[in-house]
């Protein structure tokens, strides 16, 4: 191992296509979401360099990642100097967990460089000091309390799905969005609890039809809070191509039609959906969801200890 390799560490984290479900449960601190991991990644590299004054970041606008790197260095109680480089193919401000992925990748890169443990519980504690966070630190579909930055449950894994997505444009500041008070009725919070129960049953059984129905219902319930002008056209396209349902970035600008990648007609359906989306909305991109073989389900209250970093 060369000196440069000894002083350099990397970390990665996946993004999500919005959420399968997001809302508030009828309990204190009930804000939650259910992740939909996709094959889009952030990668962070930290290279120690004694000739650098403190810790710097590239590109310069990745200020949250820089804040996290400095927090980890402070906890280590030893001199840490170097440059953090963050690269990502996840669009920012769209509801695709780009910021969460940057931060998780940064935590893992710092841990790799400094040879320090970085279990999920430590990442959660650190990220809670920075911003509301998606559950992308867990290799599974999870129910996650994003405001409190705390795992609720590991739901499991699903067969791969194809997502034909559109972007309505603009960008959303997740921190600012989460500061906006949202008034959920008692009936709504109980419906979110029922939807979470449905997902908790459907995911381990790989019931993609039920997953699509829950995602669609969550998208519709989110309209008063983050209106998507393209939701009705996307629902129509989904019906026309025989899709499973529509998932959205609840706090972002994306909407996507879910298709079962195992279906022999998936490629044809995806092409038809992409053409229709392009005609009605433009900004079409195709994503593939991630599967995680060996994910343990159901979980205990300390399920994070069952999952690798």
PDB file of C-alpha atoms in Angstrom:
ATOM      1  CA  UNK A   1       0.000   0.000   0.000  1.00  0.00           C
ATOM      2  CA  UNK A   2       1.414   3.378  -1.004  1.00  0.00           C
ATOM      3  CA  UNK A   3       1.532   6.414   1.236  1.00  0.00           C
ATOM      4  CA  UNK A   4      -1.143   8.098  -0.879  1.00  0.00           C
ATOM      5  CA  UNK A   5      -3.435   5.091  -0.462  1.00  0.00           C
ATOM      6  CA  UNK A   6      -2.872   5.116   3.279  1.00  0.00           C
ATOM      7  CA  UNK A   7      -3.946   8.749   3.467  1.00  0.00           C
ATOM      8  CA  UNK A   8      -6.988   8.465   1.224  1.00  0.00           C
ATOM      9  CA  UNK A   9     -10.421   6.965   1.817  1.00  0.00           C
ATOM     10  CA  UNK A  10     -13.618   6.796  -0.195  1.00  0.00           C
ATOM     11  CA  UNK A  11     -17.281   6.318   0.531  1.00  0.00           C
ATOM     12  CA  UNK A  12     -20.413   5.931  -1.555  1.00  0.00           C
ATOM     13  CA  UNK A  13     -24.161   6.204  -1.036  1.00  0.00           C
ATOM     14  CA  UNK A  14     -27.148   5.688  -3.301  1.00  0.00           C
ATOM     15  CA  UNK A  15     -29.959   8.120  -3.977  1.00  0.00           C
ATOM     16  CA  UNK A  16     -33.696   7.525  -4.058  1.00  0.00           C
ATOM     17  CA  UNK A  17     -36.517   8.257  -6.442  1.00  0.00           C
ATOM     18  CA  UNK A  18     -38.542  10.313  -4.044  1.00  0.00           C
ATOM     19  CA  UNK A  19     -40.349   8.114  -1.573  1.00  0.00           C
ATOM     20  CA  UNK A  20     -42.832   5.273  -1.672  1.00  0.00           C
ATOM     21  CA  UNK A  21     -44.656   6.930   1.202  1.00  0.00           C
ATOM     22  CA  UNK A  22     -44.243  10.094   3.249  1.00  0.00           C
ATOM     23  CA  UNK A  23     -46.449  11.653   5.874  1.00  0.00           C
ATOM     24  CA  UNK A  24     -47.132  11.821   9.607  1.00  0.00           C
ATOM     25  CA  UNK A  25     -48.132   9.012  11.955  1.00  0.00           C
ATOM     26  CA  UNK A  26     -50.522   9.523  14.907  1.00  0.00           C
ATOM     27  CA  UNK A  27     -47.767   9.799  17.516  1.00  0.00           C
ATOM     28  CA  UNK A  28     -45.268  12.336  18.806  1.00  0.00           C
ATOM     29  CA  UNK A  29     -42.527  12.936  16.263  1.00  0.00           C
ATOM     30  CA  UNK A  30     -44.510  10.987  13.704  1.00  0.00           C
ATOM     31  CA  UNK A  31     -43.026  12.510  10.535  1.00  0.00           C
ATOM     32  CA  UNK A  32     -41.697   9.636   8.438  1.00  0.00           C
ATOM     33  CA  UNK A  33     -40.923   8.416   4.945  1.00  0.00           C
ATOM     34  CA  UNK A  34     -40.300   5.109   3.192  1.00  0.00           C
ATOM     35  CA  UNK A  35     -37.299   5.054   0.880  1.00  0.00           C
ATOM     36  CA  UNK A  36     -37.172   3.973  -2.778  1.00  0.00           C
ATOM     37  CA  UNK A  37     -33.451   3.360  -3.483  1.00  0.00           C
ATOM     38  CA  UNK A  38     -32.250   3.775  -7.068  1.00  0.00           C
ATOM     39  CA  UNK A  39     -28.970   3.179  -8.889  1.00  0.00           C
ATOM     40  CA  UNK A  40     -27.722   6.761  -8.770  1.00  0.00           C
ATOM     41  CA  UNK A  41     -24.729   7.460  -6.561  1.00  0.00           C
ATOM     42  CA  UNK A  42     -22.714  10.002  -4.656  1.00  0.00           C
ATOM     43  CA  UNK A  43     -19.030   9.322  -4.024  1.00  0.00           C
ATOM     44  CA  UNK A  44     -16.795  11.129  -1.572  1.00  0.00           C
ATOM     45  CA  UNK A  45     -13.004  10.954  -1.298  1.00  0.00           C
ATOM     46  CA  UNK A  46     -11.003  12.400   1.566  1.00  0.00           C
ATOM     47  CA  UNK A  47      -7.263  12.794   1.073  1.00  0.00           C
ATOM     48  CA  UNK A  48      -5.243  13.789   4.104  1.00  0.00           C
ATOM     49  CA  UNK A  49      -2.603  16.405   3.365  1.00  0.00           C
ATOM     50  CA  UNK A  50      -0.453  17.948   6.077  1.00  0.00           C
ATOM     51  CA  UNK A  51       0.248  20.883   3.770  1.00  0.00           C
ATOM     52  CA  UNK A  52      -3.389  21.991   3.782  1.00  0.00           C
ATOM     53  CA  UNK A  53      -4.706  24.339   6.421  1.00  0.00           C
ATOM     54  CA  UNK A  54      -7.650  22.480   7.935  1.00  0.00           C
ATOM     55  CA  UNK A  55     -10.222  20.711   5.767  1.00  0.00           C
ATOM     56  CA  UNK A  56     -11.376  21.942   2.375  1.00  0.00           C
ATOM     57  CA  UNK A  57     -14.031  20.689  -0.030  1.00  0.00           C
ATOM     58  CA  UNK A  58     -14.425  20.378  -3.775  1.00  0.00           C
ATOM     59  CA  UNK A  59     -16.665  21.564  -5.311  1.00  0.00           C
ATOM     60  CA  UNK A  60     -16.924  24.544  -3.000  1.00  0.00           C
ATOM     61  CA  UNK A  61     -20.734  24.539  -2.787  1.00  0.00           C
ATOM     62  CA  UNK A  62     -20.784  21.188  -0.952  1.00  0.00           C
ATOM     63  CA  UNK A  63     -20.847  23.065   2.346  1.00  0.00           C
ATOM     64  CA  UNK A  64     -22.922  20.527   4.273  1.00  0.00           C
ATOM     65  CA  UNK A  65     -20.430  17.791   3.420  1.00  0.00           C
ATOM     66  CA  UNK A  66     -17.620  20.072   4.612  1.00  0.00           C
ATOM     67  CA  UNK A  67     -19.489  20.729   7.852  1.00  0.00           C
ATOM     68  CA  UNK A  68     -19.855  17.009   8.450  1.00  0.00           C
ATOM     69  CA  UNK A  69     -16.193  16.294   7.700  1.00  0.00           C
ATOM     70  CA  UNK A  70     -15.149  18.927  10.233  1.00  0.00           C
ATOM     71  CA  UNK A  71     -17.552  17.525  12.835  1.00  0.00           C
ATOM     72  CA  UNK A  72     -16.049  14.058  12.440  1.00  0.00           C
ATOM     73  CA  UNK A  73     -12.536  15.476  12.716  1.00  0.00           C
ATOM     74  CA  UNK A  74     -13.490  17.277  15.939  1.00  0.00           C
ATOM     75  CA  UNK A  75     -14.877  14.054  17.415  1.00  0.00           C
ATOM     76  CA  UNK A  76     -11.648  12.238  16.608  1.00  0.00           C
ATOM     77  CA  UNK A  77      -9.696  14.766  18.697  1.00  0.00           C
ATOM     78  CA  UNK A  78      -6.636  14.648  16.479  1.00  0.00           C
ATOM     79  CA  UNK A  79      -5.241  16.922  13.793  1.00  0.00           C
ATOM     80  CA  UNK A  80      -6.980  16.260  10.491  1.00  0.00           C
ATOM     81  CA  UNK A  81      -6.024  18.155   7.371  1.00  0.00           C
ATOM     82  CA  UNK A  82      -6.911  17.436   3.797  1.00  0.00           C
ATOM     83  CA  UNK A  83      -9.336  17.829   0.941  1.00  0.00           C
ATOM     84  CA  UNK A  84     -12.795  16.302   0.634  1.00  0.00           C
ATOM     85  CA  UNK A  85     -13.975  15.756  -2.934  1.00  0.00           C
ATOM     86  CA  UNK A  86     -17.645  14.983  -3.558  1.00  0.00           C
ATOM     87  CA  UNK A  87     -18.935  13.816  -6.933  1.00  0.00           C
ATOM     88  CA  UNK A  88     -22.493  12.784  -7.696  1.00  0.00           C
ATOM     89  CA  UNK A  89     -24.779  11.847 -10.552  1.00  0.00           C
ATOM     90  CA  UNK A  90     -27.861  12.584  -8.441  1.00  0.00           C
ATOM     91  CA  UNK A  91     -29.612  15.820  -9.499  1.00  0.00           C
ATOM     92  CA  UNK A  92     -29.827  18.343  -6.660  1.00  0.00           C
ATOM     93  CA  UNK A  93     -33.016  19.854  -5.265  1.00  0.00           C
ATOM     94  CA  UNK A  94     -35.298  17.335  -6.987  1.00  0.00           C
ATOM     95  CA  UNK A  95     -36.322  15.081  -4.111  1.00  0.00           C
ATOM     96  CA  UNK A  96     -33.820  12.354  -5.004  1.00  0.00           C
ATOM     97  CA  UNK A  97     -31.892  12.386  -1.684  1.00  0.00           C
ATOM     98  CA  UNK A  98     -28.844  14.045  -3.246  1.00  0.00           C
ATOM     99  CA  UNK A  99     -27.855  15.878  -0.058  1.00  0.00           C
ATOM    100  CA  UNK A 100     -28.388  12.814   2.148  1.00  0.00           C
ATOM    101  CA  UNK A 101     -26.289  10.701  -0.216  1.00  0.00           C
ATOM    102  CA  UNK A 102     -23.491  13.289  -0.201  1.00  0.00           C
ATOM    103  CA  UNK A 103     -23.443  13.298   3.592  1.00  0.00           C
ATOM    104  CA  UNK A 104     -23.522   9.525   4.029  1.00  0.00           C
ATOM    105  CA  UNK A 105     -20.764   9.113   1.425  1.00  0.00           C
ATOM    106  CA  UNK A 106     -18.734  11.781   3.244  1.00  0.00           C
ATOM    107  CA  UNK A 107     -19.127  10.046   6.609  1.00  0.00           C
ATOM    108  CA  UNK A 108     -17.942   6.783   5.089  1.00  0.00           C
ATOM    109  CA  UNK A 109     -15.004   8.439   3.336  1.00  0.00           C
ATOM    110  CA  UNK A 110     -13.865  10.101   6.552  1.00  0.00           C
ATOM    111  CA  UNK A 111     -14.211   6.815   8.434  1.00  0.00           C
ATOM    112  CA  UNK A 112     -12.169   5.010   5.795  1.00  0.00           C
ATOM    113  CA  UNK A 113      -9.408   7.603   5.854  1.00  0.00           C
ATOM    114  CA  UNK A 114      -9.214   7.979   9.617  1.00  0.00           C
ATOM    115  CA  UNK A 115      -9.728   4.257  10.327  1.00  0.00           C
ATOM    116  CA  UNK A 116     -12.574   5.029  12.715  1.00  0.00           C
ATOM    117  CA  UNK A 117     -15.868   3.155  13.167  1.00  0.00           C
ATOM    118  CA  UNK A 118     -18.868   4.735  11.453  1.00  0.00           C
ATOM    119  CA  UNK A 119     -21.944   2.609  12.289  1.00  0.00           C
ATOM    120  CA  UNK A 120     -25.385   3.833  11.225  1.00  0.00           C
ATOM    121  CA  UNK A 121     -26.181   5.103  14.714  1.00  0.00           C
ATOM    122  CA  UNK A 122     -23.172   7.423  14.588  1.00  0.00           C
ATOM    123  CA  UNK A 123     -24.087   8.685  11.117  1.00  0.00           C
ATOM    124  CA  UNK A 124     -27.643   9.384  12.304  1.00  0.00           C
ATOM    125  CA  UNK A 125     -26.398  11.327  15.324  1.00  0.00           C
ATOM    126  CA  UNK A 126     -24.074  13.440  13.209  1.00  0.00           C
ATOM    127  CA  UNK A 127     -26.558  14.127  10.425  1.00  0.00           C
ATOM    128  CA  UNK A 128     -29.254  15.126  12.900  1.00  0.00           C
ATOM    129  CA  UNK A 129     -27.090  18.158  13.705  1.00  0.00           C
ATOM    130  CA  UNK A 130     -27.109  19.247  10.058  1.00  0.00           C
ATOM    131  CA  UNK A 131     -30.494  18.650   8.382  1.00  0.00           C
ATOM    132  CA  UNK A 132     -33.476  16.316   7.961  1.00  0.00           C
ATOM    133  CA  UNK A 133     -32.140  13.225   6.255  1.00  0.00           C
ATOM    134  CA  UNK A 134     -33.326  10.369   4.050  1.00  0.00           C
ATOM    135  CA  UNK A 135     -32.652   6.771   5.091  1.00  0.00           C
ATOM    136  CA  UNK A 136     -29.995   6.141   2.440  1.00  0.00           C
ATOM    137  CA  UNK A 137     -27.472   4.881   4.994  1.00  0.00           C
ATOM    138  CA  UNK A 138     -29.390   1.571   5.123  1.00  0.00           C
ATOM    139  CA  UNK A 139     -29.118  -0.975   2.264  1.00  0.00           C
ATOM    140  CA  UNK A 140     -32.838  -1.722   2.217  1.00  0.00           C
ATOM    141  CA  UNK A 141     -36.249  -0.169   1.876  1.00  0.00           C
ATOM    142  CA  UNK A 142     -36.746   1.445   5.273  1.00  0.00           C
ATOM    143  CA  UNK A 143     -39.271   3.477   7.195  1.00  0.00           C
ATOM    144  CA  UNK A 144     -37.299   6.446   8.481  1.00  0.00           C
ATOM    145  CA  UNK A 145     -38.055   9.421  10.714  1.00  0.00           C
ATOM    146  CA  UNK A 146     -36.369  12.030   8.522  1.00  0.00           C
ATOM    147  CA  UNK A 147     -36.820  15.000  10.858  1.00  0.00           C
ATOM    148  CA  UNK A 148     -35.470  13.124  13.881  1.00  0.00           C
ATOM    149  CA  UNK A 149     -32.941  11.251  11.668  1.00  0.00           C
ATOM    150  CA  UNK A 150     -33.832   7.886  13.161  1.00  0.00           C
ATOM    151  CA  UNK A 151     -34.587   4.464  11.721  1.00  0.00           C
ATOM    152  CA  UNK A 152     -38.101   3.214  12.379  1.00  0.00           C
ATOM    153  CA  UNK A 153     -38.005  -0.163  10.649  1.00  0.00           C
ATOM    154  CA  UNK A 154     -36.358  -2.124   7.881  1.00  0.00           C
ATOM    155  CA  UNK A 155     -39.165  -3.229   5.555  1.00  0.00           C
ATOM    156  CA  UNK A 156     -37.001  -5.399   3.305  1.00  0.00           C
ATOM    157  CA  UNK A 157     -36.125  -5.436  -0.373  1.00  0.00           C
ATOM    158  CA  UNK A 158     -38.050  -5.583  -3.646  1.00  0.00           C
ATOM    159  CA  UNK A 159     -37.408  -6.991  -7.100  1.00  0.00           C
ATOM    160  CA  UNK A 160     -36.003  -4.357  -9.418  1.00  0.00           C
ATOM    161  CA  UNK A 161     -38.401  -1.822 -10.857  1.00  0.00           C
ATOM    162  CA  UNK A 162     -37.950   0.557 -13.767  1.00  0.00           C
ATOM    163  CA  UNK A 163     -38.960   4.152 -13.067  1.00  0.00           C
ATOM    164  CA  UNK A 164     -39.811   6.435 -15.988  1.00  0.00           C
ATOM    165  CA  UNK A 165     -39.420   9.826 -14.378  1.00  0.00           C
ATOM    166  CA  UNK A 166     -39.986  13.473 -15.187  1.00  0.00           C
ATOM    167  CA  UNK A 167     -38.826  16.667 -13.547  1.00  0.00           C
ATOM    168  CA  UNK A 168     -41.221  19.605 -13.282  1.00  0.00           C
ATOM    169  CA  UNK A 169     -38.284  21.981 -13.012  1.00  0.00           C
ATOM    170  CA  UNK A 170     -36.830  24.212 -10.344  1.00  0.00           C
ATOM    171  CA  UNK A 171     -35.281  23.075  -7.097  1.00  0.00           C
ATOM    172  CA  UNK A 172     -36.464  22.633  -3.519  1.00  0.00           C
ATOM    173  CA  UNK A 173     -34.437  23.419  -0.402  1.00  0.00           C
ATOM    174  CA  UNK A 174     -35.245  20.410   1.776  1.00  0.00           C
ATOM    175  CA  UNK A 175     -34.281  22.142   5.021  1.00  0.00           C
ATOM    176  CA  UNK A 176     -36.515  25.129   4.259  1.00  0.00           C
ATOM    177  CA  UNK A 177     -39.344  22.844   3.127  1.00  0.00           C
ATOM    178  CA  UNK A 178     -39.234  20.853   6.353  1.00  0.00           C
ATOM    179  CA  UNK A 179     -39.492  24.071   8.390  1.00  0.00           C
ATOM    180  CA  UNK A 180     -42.892  24.824   6.831  1.00  0.00           C
ATOM    181  CA  UNK A 181     -45.684  23.755   9.210  1.00  0.00           C
ATOM    182  CA  UNK A 182     -47.916  21.079   7.683  1.00  0.00           C
ATOM    183  CA  UNK A 183     -51.341  20.484   9.115  1.00  0.00           C
ATOM    184  CA  UNK A 184     -52.382  16.839   8.985  1.00  0.00           C
ATOM    185  CA  UNK A 185     -55.797  15.835  10.265  1.00  0.00           C
ATOM    186  CA  UNK A 186     -56.259  12.928  12.639  1.00  0.00           C
ATOM    187  CA  UNK A 187     -57.893  10.986   9.817  1.00  0.00           C
ATOM    188  CA  UNK A 188     -54.917  11.615   7.552  1.00  0.00           C
ATOM    189  CA  UNK A 189     -52.373  10.490  10.146  1.00  0.00           C
ATOM    190  CA  UNK A 190     -54.313   7.282  10.695  1.00  0.00           C
ATOM    191  CA  UNK A 191     -54.474   6.707   6.943  1.00  0.00           C
ATOM    192  CA  UNK A 192     -50.685   7.112   6.747  1.00  0.00           C
ATOM    193  CA  UNK A 193     -50.388   4.499   9.496  1.00  0.00           C
ATOM    194  CA  UNK A 194     -52.559   2.106   7.477  1.00  0.00           C
ATOM    195  CA  UNK A 195     -50.488   2.769   4.346  1.00  0.00           C
ATOM    196  CA  UNK A 196     -47.294   2.020   6.273  1.00  0.00           C
ATOM    197  CA  UNK A 197     -48.847  -1.222   7.518  1.00  0.00           C
ATOM    198  CA  UNK A 198     -49.702  -2.142   3.917  1.00  0.00           C
ATOM    199  CA  UNK A 199     -46.115  -1.514   2.805  1.00  0.00           C
ATOM    200  CA  UNK A 200     -44.734  -3.413   5.778  1.00  0.00           C
ATOM    201  CA  UNK A 201     -46.752  -6.409   4.609  1.00  0.00           C
ATOM    202  CA  UNK A 202     -46.206  -5.949   0.846  1.00  0.00           C
ATOM    203  CA  UNK A 203     -42.442  -5.384   0.694  1.00  0.00           C
ATOM    204  CA  UNK A 204     -41.309  -8.682   2.261  1.00  0.00           C
ATOM    205  CA  UNK A 205     -43.772 -10.484  -0.014  1.00  0.00           C
ATOM    206  CA  UNK A 206     -42.516  -8.661  -3.117  1.00  0.00           C
ATOM    207  CA  UNK A 207     -46.057  -7.499  -3.880  1.00  0.00           C
ATOM    208  CA  UNK A 208     -45.223  -4.786  -6.424  1.00  0.00           C
ATOM    209  CA  UNK A 209     -48.861  -4.139  -7.304  1.00  0.00           C
ATOM    210  CA  UNK A 210     -49.638  -3.233  -3.691  1.00  0.00           C
ATOM    211  CA  UNK A 211     -46.456  -1.153  -3.444  1.00  0.00           C
ATOM    212  CA  UNK A 212     -47.518   0.813  -6.520  1.00  0.00           C
ATOM    213  CA  UNK A 213     -50.970   1.441  -5.106  1.00  0.00           C
ATOM    214  CA  UNK A 214     -49.549   2.773  -1.828  1.00  0.00           C
ATOM    215  CA  UNK A 215     -47.083   5.012  -3.676  1.00  0.00           C
ATOM    216  CA  UNK A 216     -49.910   6.434  -5.785  1.00  0.00           C
ATOM    217  CA  UNK A 217     -52.077   7.122  -2.769  1.00  0.00           C
ATOM    218  CA  UNK A 218     -49.197   8.862  -0.992  1.00  0.00           C
ATOM    219  CA  UNK A 219     -48.585  11.031  -4.080  1.00  0.00           C
ATOM    220  CA  UNK A 220     -52.231  12.080  -4.120  1.00  0.00           C
ATOM    221  CA  UNK A 221     -52.282  12.822  -0.388  1.00  0.00           C
ATOM    222  CA  UNK A 222     -49.188  14.998  -0.800  1.00  0.00           C
ATOM    223  CA  UNK A 223     -50.816  17.354  -3.321  1.00  0.00           C
ATOM    224  CA  UNK A 224     -51.962  19.971  -0.756  1.00  0.00           C
ATOM    225  CA  UNK A 225     -48.414  20.213   0.595  1.00  0.00           C
ATOM    226  CA  UNK A 226     -46.257  20.106  -2.564  1.00  0.00           C
ATOM    227  CA  UNK A 227     -48.532  20.296  -5.580  1.00  0.00           C
ATOM    228  CA  UNK A 228     -47.454  18.433  -8.717  1.00  0.00           C
ATOM    229  CA  UNK A 229     -49.205  19.801 -11.811  1.00  0.00           C
ATOM    230  CA  UNK A 230     -48.129  16.708 -13.759  1.00  0.00           C
ATOM    231  CA  UNK A 231     -49.587  14.132 -11.379  1.00  0.00           C
ATOM    232  CA  UNK A 232     -52.895  13.616 -13.193  1.00  0.00           C
ATOM    233  CA  UNK A 233     -51.210  13.230 -16.633  1.00  0.00           C
ATOM    234  CA  UNK A 234     -48.680  10.812 -15.123  1.00  0.00           C
ATOM    235  CA  UNK A 235     -51.464   8.743 -13.579  1.00  0.00           C
ATOM    236  CA  UNK A 236     -53.151   8.589 -16.972  1.00  0.00           C
ATOM    237  CA  UNK A 237     -49.938   7.475 -18.686  1.00  0.00           C
ATOM    238  CA  UNK A 238     -49.409   4.876 -15.955  1.00  0.00           C
ATOM    239  CA  UNK A 239     -52.855   3.431 -16.611  1.00  0.00           C
ATOM    240  CA  UNK A 240     -52.296   3.472 -20.379  1.00  0.00           C
ATOM    241  CA  UNK A 241     -49.022   1.514 -20.201  1.00  0.00           C
ATOM    242  CA  UNK A 242     -50.112  -0.829 -17.417  1.00  0.00           C
ATOM    243  CA  UNK A 243     -47.754   0.552 -14.789  1.00  0.00           C
ATOM    244  CA  UNK A 244     -47.757  -0.321 -11.115  1.00  0.00           C
ATOM    245  CA  UNK A 245     -48.305   3.218  -9.864  1.00  0.00           C
ATOM    246  CA  UNK A 246     -46.719   6.657  -9.572  1.00  0.00           C
ATOM    247  CA  UNK A 247     -44.075   7.652  -7.025  1.00  0.00           C
ATOM    248  CA  UNK A 248     -43.085  11.251  -6.342  1.00  0.00           C
ATOM    249  CA  UNK A 249     -40.442  13.271  -4.588  1.00  0.00           C
ATOM    250  CA  UNK A 250     -42.762  14.517  -1.872  1.00  0.00           C
ATOM    251  CA  UNK A 251     -40.516  17.467  -1.085  1.00  0.00           C
ATOM    252  CA  UNK A 252     -39.122  17.739  -4.621  1.00  0.00           C
ATOM    253  CA  UNK A 253     -40.001  18.155  -8.277  1.00  0.00           C
ATOM    254  CA  UNK A 254     -39.948  14.587  -9.640  1.00  0.00           C
ATOM    255  CA  UNK A 255     -42.667  12.110 -10.543  1.00  0.00           C
ATOM    256  CA  UNK A 256     -42.154   8.596 -11.893  1.00  0.00           C
ATOM    257  CA  UNK A 257     -44.121   5.691 -13.298  1.00  0.00           C
ATOM    258  CA  UNK A 258     -43.211   2.367 -11.662  1.00  0.00           C
ATOM    259  CA  UNK A 259     -42.827  -0.725 -13.851  1.00  0.00           C
ATOM    260  CA  UNK A 260     -41.941  -4.309 -12.955  1.00  0.00           C
ATOM    261  CA  UNK A 261     -38.513  -4.945 -14.531  1.00  0.00           C
ATOM    262  CA  UNK A 262     -39.184  -8.708 -14.514  1.00  0.00           C
ATOM    263  CA  UNK A 263     -42.117  -8.298 -16.889  1.00  0.00           C
ATOM    264  CA  UNK A 264     -41.081  -9.391 -20.422  1.00  0.00           C
ATOM    265  CA  UNK A 265     -42.969  -6.388 -21.771  1.00  0.00           C
ATOM    266  CA  UNK A 266     -41.205  -3.920 -19.442  1.00  0.00           C
ATOM    267  CA  UNK A 267     -38.941  -2.479 -22.148  1.00  0.00           C
ATOM    268  CA  UNK A 268     -41.912  -1.820 -24.425  1.00  0.00           C
ATOM    269  CA  UNK A 269     -43.950  -0.318 -21.595  1.00  0.00           C
ATOM    270  CA  UNK A 270     -41.029   1.889 -20.553  1.00  0.00           C
ATOM    271  CA  UNK A 271     -40.549   3.155 -24.116  1.00  0.00           C
ATOM    272  CA  UNK A 272     -44.251   3.925 -24.436  1.00  0.00           C
ATOM    273  CA  UNK A 273     -44.243   5.701 -21.076  1.00  0.00           C
ATOM    274  CA  UNK A 274     -41.114   7.683 -21.934  1.00  0.00           C
ATOM    275  CA  UNK A 275     -42.604   8.801 -25.256  1.00  0.00           C
ATOM    276  CA  UNK A 276     -45.859   9.881 -23.616  1.00  0.00           C
ATOM    277  CA  UNK A 277     -44.009  11.644 -20.797  1.00  0.00           C
ATOM    278  CA  UNK A 278     -41.822  13.450 -23.301  1.00  0.00           C
ATOM    279  CA  UNK A 279     -44.846  14.672 -25.237  1.00  0.00           C
ATOM    280  CA  UNK A 280     -46.643  15.932 -22.146  1.00  0.00           C
ATOM    281  CA  UNK A 281     -43.906  16.999 -19.773  1.00  0.00           C
ATOM    282  CA  UNK A 282     -40.392  16.639 -21.213  1.00  0.00           C
ATOM    283  CA  UNK A 283     -37.303  16.124 -19.009  1.00  0.00           C
ATOM    284  CA  UNK A 284     -37.638  12.329 -19.087  1.00  0.00           C
ATOM    285  CA  UNK A 285     -35.101  10.089 -17.331  1.00  0.00           C
ATOM    286  CA  UNK A 286     -35.215   6.357 -16.654  1.00  0.00           C
ATOM    287  CA  UNK A 287     -34.078   4.911 -13.328  1.00  0.00           C
ATOM    288  CA  UNK A 288     -33.650   1.398 -11.954  1.00  0.00           C
ATOM    289  CA  UNK A 289     -34.427   0.616  -8.348  1.00  0.00           C
ATOM    290  CA  UNK A 290     -31.937  -1.260  -6.192  1.00  0.00           C
ATOM    291  CA  UNK A 291     -32.459  -4.688  -4.663  1.00  0.00           C
ATOM    292  CA  UNK A 292     -30.577  -5.866  -1.583  1.00  0.00           C
ATOM    293  CA  UNK A 293     -30.346  -9.662  -1.333  1.00  0.00           C
ATOM    294  CA  UNK A 294     -30.058 -10.909   2.217  1.00  0.00           C
ATOM    295  CA  UNK A 295     -31.803  -7.939   3.817  1.00  0.00           C
ATOM    296  CA  UNK A 296     -33.197  -9.137   7.174  1.00  0.00           C
ATOM    297  CA  UNK A 297     -36.942  -8.771   7.812  1.00  0.00           C
ATOM    298  CA  UNK A 298     -38.827  -8.191   9.971  1.00  0.00           C
ATOM    299  CA  UNK A 299     -36.741  -5.959  12.202  1.00  0.00           C
ATOM    300  CA  UNK A 300     -36.168  -5.327  15.841  1.00  0.00           C
ATOM    301  CA  UNK A 301     -36.164  -1.799  17.330  1.00  0.00           C
ATOM    302  CA  UNK A 302     -32.358  -1.957  16.852  1.00  0.00           C
ATOM    303  CA  UNK A 303     -32.468  -3.187  13.273  1.00  0.00           C
ATOM    304  CA  UNK A 304     -29.622  -0.924  12.235  1.00  0.00           C
ATOM    305  CA  UNK A 305     -27.218  -3.314  13.956  1.00  0.00           C
ATOM    306  CA  UNK A 306     -28.243  -6.031  11.476  1.00  0.00           C
ATOM    307  CA  UNK A 307     -27.204  -4.067   8.409  1.00  0.00           C
ATOM    308  CA  UNK A 308     -23.719  -3.412   7.041  1.00  0.00           C
ATOM    309  CA  UNK A 309     -22.480   0.144   6.630  1.00  0.00           C
TER     310      UNK A 309
END
